[in-house]
Amino acid sequence: MDILKQRIREEATVVSAGVLKLDSLLNHGVDPQLTMELGKEFARRYAEHPITKVITIEASGIPVAFATALTLGVPLVFARRKKTLLNEPDAYCERVPSFTKGIVTDLLVARHLLGPEDSVLFIDDIIANGDAARGLLKIIEQSGARVAGIGIVLEKSFQAGGKALRELGFQVESLVKIASLEGNEIVFED
């Protein structure tokens, strides 16, 4: 997606050789028009798949997942990262490390929101090592739901996450792949 690459060039900040800050696009602020275009692109790429729900991880994946779910006309489910008093005591739960937060968190999905009748499209904002993605995939497996595919807005292809998911047999569609952030320069994979 050329528009996404252009916006990344203009607005992203390279924090280190492994971290890209996208506050105005994905992680703190949201451009609604761009987000809808991203959702439409994922819906187009998975149009031939029977999808009953879109699923993502709180919080940065929610806007693009919402745009995708809206375009597909299906519900959105997101995994929470924190336990609250309102969580179901028997919710699906997986502990996962967070690459950018540098901590381990829980992913929680209420059992009534996901089941064997579901074919889900997993949408996420960025994939690095893929730990959170693998955690959510374990929850989907526990629920008996089927993964129709995985859509990633930005894949850091110099890290193992996207490749690992493909090796597990999942159809992974990344809108943009970044090959390197070395020397504070964003190098896109063609």
PDB file of C-alpha atoms in Angstrom:
ATOM      1  CA  MET A   1       0.000   0.000   0.000  1.00  0.00           C
ATOM      2  CA  ASP A   2       1.760   3.058  -1.274  1.00  0.00           C
ATOM      3  CA  ILE A   3      -0.302   5.515   0.801  1.00  0.00           C
ATOM      4  CA  LEU A   4       0.636   3.665   3.979  1.00  0.00           C
ATOM      5  CA  LYS A   5       4.334   3.629   3.041  1.00  0.00           C
ATOM      6  CA  GLN A   6       4.205   7.352   2.338  1.00  0.00           C
ATOM      7  CA  ARG A   7       2.539   8.130   5.664  1.00  0.00           C
ATOM      8  CA  ILE A   8       5.106   5.982   7.487  1.00  0.00           C
ATOM      9  CA  ARG A   9       7.943   7.863   5.748  1.00  0.00           C
ATOM     10  CA  GLU A  10       6.396  11.206   6.729  1.00  0.00           C
ATOM     11  CA  GLU A  11       5.197  10.501  10.265  1.00  0.00           C
ATOM     12  CA  ALA A  12       7.036   7.541  11.820  1.00  0.00           C
ATOM     13  CA  THR A  13      10.010   7.879  14.127  1.00  0.00           C
ATOM     14  CA  VAL A  14      12.735   5.258  14.371  1.00  0.00           C
ATOM     15  CA  VAL A  15      13.357   4.799  18.098  1.00  0.00           C
ATOM     16  CA  SER A  16      16.006   2.097  17.676  1.00  0.00           C
ATOM     17  CA  ALA A  17      17.037  -0.598  15.219  1.00  0.00           C
ATOM     18  CA  GLY A  18      14.060  -2.671  16.420  1.00  0.00           C
ATOM     19  CA  VAL A  19      11.390  -0.107  17.338  1.00  0.00           C
ATOM     20  CA  LEU A  20       9.317   2.187  15.131  1.00  0.00           C
ATOM     21  CA  LYS A  21       7.021   4.797  16.701  1.00  0.00           C
ATOM     22  CA  LEU A  22       3.752   5.300  14.804  1.00  0.00           C
ATOM     23  CA  ASP A  23       1.821   7.484  17.232  1.00  0.00           C
ATOM     24  CA  SER A  24      -0.118   9.519  14.675  1.00  0.00           C
ATOM     25  CA  LEU A  25      -1.142   6.483  12.606  1.00  0.00           C
ATOM     26  CA  LEU A  26      -1.671   3.445  14.807  1.00  0.00           C
ATOM     27  CA  ASN A  27      -0.482   3.560  18.386  1.00  0.00           C
ATOM     28  CA  HIS A  28      -1.754   6.769  19.944  1.00  0.00           C
ATOM     29  CA  GLY A  29      -3.671   8.706  17.332  1.00  0.00           C
ATOM     30  CA  VAL A  30      -5.784   7.385  14.477  1.00  0.00           C
ATOM     31  CA  ASP A  31      -6.424   8.781  11.006  1.00  0.00           C
ATOM     32  CA  PRO A  32      -9.996   7.571  10.387  1.00  0.00           C
ATOM     33  CA  GLN A  33      -9.821   7.805   6.587  1.00  0.00           C
ATOM     34  CA  LEU A  34      -6.542   5.903   6.364  1.00  0.00           C
ATOM     35  CA  THR A  35      -7.797   3.364   8.905  1.00  0.00           C
ATOM     36  CA  MET A  36     -10.913   2.702   6.804  1.00  0.00           C
ATOM     37  CA  GLU A  37      -8.730   2.189   3.720  1.00  0.00           C
ATOM     38  CA  LEU A  38      -6.617  -0.341   5.646  1.00  0.00           C
ATOM     39  CA  GLY A  39      -9.766  -2.166   6.747  1.00  0.00           C
ATOM     40  CA  LYS A  40     -11.103  -2.235   3.182  1.00  0.00           C
ATOM     41  CA  GLU A  41      -7.800  -3.666   1.951  1.00  0.00           C
ATOM     42  CA  PHE A  42      -7.876  -6.488   4.490  1.00  0.00           C
ATOM     43  CA  ALA A  43     -11.529  -7.183   3.628  1.00  0.00           C
ATOM     44  CA  ARG A  44     -10.567  -7.325  -0.059  1.00  0.00           C
ATOM     45  CA  ARG A  45      -7.668  -9.714   0.580  1.00  0.00           C
ATOM     46  CA  TYR A  46      -9.855 -12.091   2.591  1.00  0.00           C
ATOM     47  CA  ALA A  47     -13.110 -11.669   0.635  1.00  0.00           C
ATOM     48  CA  GLU A  48     -13.133 -15.335  -0.457  1.00  0.00           C
ATOM     49  CA  HIS A  49     -12.881 -16.638   3.119  1.00  0.00           C
ATOM     50  CA  PRO A  50     -15.955 -17.376   5.235  1.00  0.00           C
ATOM     51  CA  ILE A  51     -15.378 -15.025   8.165  1.00  0.00           C
ATOM     52  CA  THR A  52     -17.791 -14.787  11.093  1.00  0.00           C
ATOM     53  CA  LYS A  53     -15.717 -12.480  13.326  1.00  0.00           C
ATOM     54  CA  VAL A  54     -12.665 -10.264  13.285  1.00  0.00           C
ATOM     55  CA  ILE A  55     -10.401 -10.584  16.330  1.00  0.00           C
ATOM     56  CA  THR A  56      -7.527  -8.453  17.575  1.00  0.00           C
ATOM     57  CA  ILE A  57      -5.560  -7.521  20.680  1.00  0.00           C
ATOM     58  CA  GLU A  58      -6.205  -4.459  22.826  1.00  0.00           C
ATOM     59  CA  ALA A  59      -5.435  -1.598  22.115  1.00  0.00           C
ATOM     60  CA  SER A  60      -3.613  -0.543  18.946  1.00  0.00           C
ATOM     61  CA  GLY A  61      -5.146  -3.265  16.784  1.00  0.00           C
ATOM     62  CA  ILE A  62      -8.712  -2.184  17.523  1.00  0.00           C
ATOM     63  CA  PRO A  63      -9.165   0.672  15.001  1.00  0.00           C
ATOM     64  CA  VAL A  64      -7.994  -1.315  11.961  1.00  0.00           C
ATOM     65  CA  ALA A  65      -9.809  -4.437  13.133  1.00  0.00           C
ATOM     66  CA  PHE A  66     -12.983  -2.356  13.560  1.00  0.00           C
ATOM     67  CA  ALA A  67     -12.643  -0.950  10.027  1.00  0.00           C
ATOM     68  CA  THR A  68     -12.141  -4.487   8.694  1.00  0.00           C
ATOM     69  CA  ALA A  69     -15.111  -5.898  10.633  1.00  0.00           C
ATOM     70  CA  LEU A  70     -17.323  -3.017   9.505  1.00  0.00           C
ATOM     71  CA  THR A  71     -16.364  -3.588   5.873  1.00  0.00           C
ATOM     72  CA  LEU A  72     -16.961  -7.341   6.175  1.00  0.00           C
ATOM     73  CA  GLY A  73     -20.215  -6.830   8.108  1.00  0.00           C
ATOM     74  CA  VAL A  74     -19.182  -9.071  11.009  1.00  0.00           C
ATOM     75  CA  PRO A  75     -18.648  -8.532  14.771  1.00  0.00           C
ATOM     76  CA  LEU A  76     -15.317  -7.527  16.285  1.00  0.00           C
ATOM     77  CA  VAL A  77     -13.821  -9.235  19.346  1.00  0.00           C
ATOM     78  CA  PHE A  78     -10.691  -7.980  21.061  1.00  0.00           C
ATOM     79  CA  ALA A  79      -8.529  -9.696  23.617  1.00  0.00           C
ATOM     80  CA  ARG A  80      -8.167  -7.633  26.758  1.00  0.00           C
ATOM     81  CA  ARG A  81      -4.726  -7.202  28.292  1.00  0.00           C
ATOM     82  CA  LYS A  82      -5.813  -6.649  31.899  1.00  0.00           C
ATOM     83  CA  LYS A  83      -8.039  -8.513  34.274  1.00  0.00           C
ATOM     84  CA  THR A  84     -10.879  -6.462  35.726  1.00  0.00           C
ATOM     85  CA  LEU A  85     -13.745  -7.138  38.098  1.00  0.00           C
ATOM     86  CA  LEU A  86     -15.970  -7.618  35.055  1.00  0.00           C
ATOM     87  CA  ASN A  87     -13.925 -10.396  33.424  1.00  0.00           C
ATOM     88  CA  GLU A  88     -15.433 -13.844  33.358  1.00  0.00           C
ATOM     89  CA  PRO A  89     -13.539 -16.019  35.845  1.00  0.00           C
ATOM     90  CA  ASP A  90     -13.194 -18.790  33.239  1.00  0.00           C
ATOM     91  CA  ALA A  91     -12.257 -16.575  30.264  1.00  0.00           C
ATOM     92  CA  TYR A  92      -9.695 -17.909  27.821  1.00  0.00           C
ATOM     93  CA  CYS A  93      -6.353 -16.602  29.069  1.00  0.00           C
ATOM     94  CA  GLU A  94      -2.767 -16.704  27.815  1.00  0.00           C
ATOM     95  CA  ARG A  95       0.309 -14.991  29.268  1.00  0.00           C
ATOM     96  CA  VAL A  96       2.438 -13.277  26.626  1.00  0.00           C
ATOM     97  CA  PRO A  97       5.505 -11.052  26.579  1.00  0.00           C
ATOM     98  CA  SER A  98       5.112  -7.638  24.926  1.00  0.00           C
ATOM     99  CA  PHE A  99       8.010  -6.578  22.695  1.00  0.00           C
ATOM    100  CA  THR A 100       7.399  -2.827  22.941  1.00  0.00           C
ATOM    101  CA  LYS A 101       6.152  -2.741  26.544  1.00  0.00           C
ATOM    102  CA  GLY A 102       8.930  -5.002  27.827  1.00  0.00           C
ATOM    103  CA  ILE A 103       6.536  -6.794  30.189  1.00  0.00           C
ATOM    104  CA  VAL A 104       4.452  -9.947  30.349  1.00  0.00           C
ATOM    105  CA  THR A 105       0.687  -9.459  30.124  1.00  0.00           C
ATOM    106  CA  ASP A 106      -2.411 -11.623  30.050  1.00  0.00           C
ATOM    107  CA  LEU A 107      -4.624 -11.875  26.982  1.00  0.00           C
ATOM    108  CA  LEU A 108      -8.241 -12.564  27.909  1.00  0.00           C
ATOM    109  CA  VAL A 109     -11.260 -13.389  25.765  1.00  0.00           C
ATOM    110  CA  ALA A 110     -14.676 -14.162  27.240  1.00  0.00           C
ATOM    111  CA  ARG A 111     -15.811 -17.670  26.304  1.00  0.00           C
ATOM    112  CA  HIS A 112     -19.200 -16.548  25.022  1.00  0.00           C
ATOM    113  CA  LEU A 113     -17.553 -14.336  22.384  1.00  0.00           C
ATOM    114  CA  LEU A 114     -15.649 -17.084  20.571  1.00  0.00           C
ATOM    115  CA  GLY A 115     -16.575 -20.669  19.791  1.00  0.00           C
ATOM    116  CA  PRO A 116     -16.321 -23.620  17.396  1.00  0.00           C
ATOM    117  CA  GLU A 117     -18.841 -22.054  15.019  1.00  0.00           C
ATOM    118  CA  ASP A 118     -16.486 -19.137  14.321  1.00  0.00           C
ATOM    119  CA  SER A 119     -14.093 -18.551  11.462  1.00  0.00           C
ATOM    120  CA  VAL A 120     -11.995 -15.575  12.505  1.00  0.00           C
ATOM    121  CA  LEU A 121      -9.787 -13.077  10.751  1.00  0.00           C
ATOM    122  CA  PHE A 122      -7.032 -11.948  13.126  1.00  0.00           C
ATOM    123  CA  ILE A 123      -5.994  -8.331  12.497  1.00  0.00           C
ATOM    124  CA  ASP A 124      -3.093  -6.611  14.260  1.00  0.00           C
ATOM    125  CA  ASP A 125      -1.208  -3.358  13.889  1.00  0.00           C
ATOM    126  CA  ILE A 126       2.437  -4.464  14.047  1.00  0.00           C
ATOM    127  CA  ILE A 127       4.204  -7.791  14.286  1.00  0.00           C
ATOM    128  CA  ALA A 128       7.743  -8.091  15.625  1.00  0.00           C
ATOM    129  CA  ASN A 129       8.552 -11.387  17.336  1.00  0.00           C
ATOM    130  CA  GLY A 130       4.949 -12.611  17.235  1.00  0.00           C
ATOM    131  CA  ASP A 131       4.615 -13.575  20.900  1.00  0.00           C
ATOM    132  CA  ALA A 132       1.279 -11.792  21.386  1.00  0.00           C
ATOM    133  CA  ALA A 133      -0.012 -13.191  18.095  1.00  0.00           C
ATOM    134  CA  ARG A 134       0.890 -16.748  19.118  1.00  0.00           C
ATOM    135  CA  GLY A 135      -0.864 -16.172  22.452  1.00  0.00           C
ATOM    136  CA  LEU A 136      -4.067 -15.076  20.736  1.00  0.00           C
ATOM    137  CA  LEU A 137      -3.821 -18.012  18.326  1.00  0.00           C
ATOM    138  CA  LYS A 138      -3.701 -20.351  21.350  1.00  0.00           C
ATOM    139  CA  ILE A 139      -6.900 -18.751  22.647  1.00  0.00           C
ATOM    140  CA  ILE A 140      -8.567 -19.189  19.261  1.00  0.00           C
ATOM    141  CA  GLU A 141      -7.484 -22.843  19.242  1.00  0.00           C
ATOM    142  CA  GLN A 142      -8.836 -23.382  22.780  1.00  0.00           C
ATOM    143  CA  SER A 143     -12.194 -21.959  21.692  1.00  0.00           C
ATOM    144  CA  GLY A 144     -12.456 -24.373  18.780  1.00  0.00           C
ATOM    145  CA  ALA A 145     -12.718 -21.486  16.291  1.00  0.00           C
ATOM    146  CA  ARG A 146     -10.879 -21.610  12.967  1.00  0.00           C
ATOM    147  CA  VAL A 147      -8.368 -18.995  11.781  1.00  0.00           C
ATOM    148  CA  ALA A 148      -9.317 -17.817   8.285  1.00  0.00           C
ATOM    149  CA  GLY A 149      -6.209 -15.644   8.085  1.00  0.00           C
ATOM    150  CA  ILE A 150      -4.013 -13.060   9.739  1.00  0.00           C
ATOM    151  CA  GLY A 151      -3.768  -9.449   8.578  1.00  0.00           C
ATOM    152  CA  ILE A 152      -0.905  -7.269   9.779  1.00  0.00           C
ATOM    153  CA  VAL A 153      -0.692  -3.548   9.040  1.00  0.00           C
ATOM    154  CA  LEU A 154       3.091  -3.401   9.440  1.00  0.00           C
ATOM    155  CA  GLU A 155       5.397  -6.403   9.559  1.00  0.00           C
ATOM    156  CA  LYS A 156       8.962  -5.931  10.693  1.00  0.00           C
ATOM    157  CA  SER A 157      10.276  -8.698   8.428  1.00  0.00           C
ATOM    158  CA  PHE A 158      13.741  -8.480  10.004  1.00  0.00           C
ATOM    159  CA  GLN A 159      12.151  -9.992  13.119  1.00  0.00           C
ATOM    160  CA  ALA A 160      10.783 -13.531  13.247  1.00  0.00           C
ATOM    161  CA  GLY A 161       7.050 -13.027  13.953  1.00  0.00           C
ATOM    162  CA  GLY A 162       5.533 -13.018  10.473  1.00  0.00           C
ATOM    163  CA  LYS A 163       7.779 -15.787   9.219  1.00  0.00           C
ATOM    164  CA  ALA A 164       6.966 -17.963  12.247  1.00  0.00           C
ATOM    165  CA  LEU A 165       3.209 -17.581  11.665  1.00  0.00           C
ATOM    166  CA  ARG A 166       3.604 -18.503   7.993  1.00  0.00           C
ATOM    167  CA  GLU A 167       5.661 -21.566   8.992  1.00  0.00           C
ATOM    168  CA  LEU A 168       2.753 -22.613  11.230  1.00  0.00           C
ATOM    169  CA  GLY A 169       0.617 -22.693   8.070  1.00  0.00           C
ATOM    170  CA  PHE A 170      -1.338 -19.455   8.440  1.00  0.00           C
ATOM    171  CA  GLN A 171      -2.112 -17.140   5.539  1.00  0.00           C
ATOM    172  CA  VAL A 172      -0.499 -13.897   6.682  1.00  0.00           C
ATOM    173  CA  GLU A 173      -1.165 -10.726   4.690  1.00  0.00           C
ATOM    174  CA  SER A 174       0.982  -7.734   5.626  1.00  0.00           C
ATOM    175  CA  LEU A 175       0.097  -4.368   4.104  1.00  0.00           C
ATOM    176  CA  VAL A 176       3.656  -3.100   4.527  1.00  0.00           C
ATOM    177  CA  LYS A 177       6.886  -4.932   5.326  1.00  0.00           C
ATOM    178  CA  ILE A 178       9.899  -3.177   6.787  1.00  0.00           C
ATOM    179  CA  ALA A 179      13.212  -4.888   6.089  1.00  0.00           C
ATOM    180  CA  SER A 180      15.350  -2.691   8.328  1.00  0.00           C
ATOM    181  CA  LEU A 181      15.419   0.250  10.721  1.00  0.00           C
ATOM    182  CA  GLU A 182      19.225   0.347  10.942  1.00  0.00           C
ATOM    183  CA  GLY A 183      20.856   3.777  10.994  1.00  0.00           C
ATOM    184  CA  ASN A 184      17.489   5.431  11.747  1.00  0.00           C
ATOM    185  CA  GLU A 185      16.391   4.702   8.185  1.00  0.00           C
ATOM    186  CA  ILE A 186      13.151   2.935   7.276  1.00  0.00           C
ATOM    187  CA  VAL A 187      13.833   0.416   4.524  1.00  0.00           C
ATOM    188  CA  PHE A 188      10.733  -1.182   3.025  1.00  0.00           C
ATOM    189  CA  GLU A 189      10.723  -4.703   1.648  1.00  0.00           C
ATOM    190  CA  ASP A 190       9.335  -4.757  -1.879  1.00  0.00           C
TER     191      ASP A 190
END
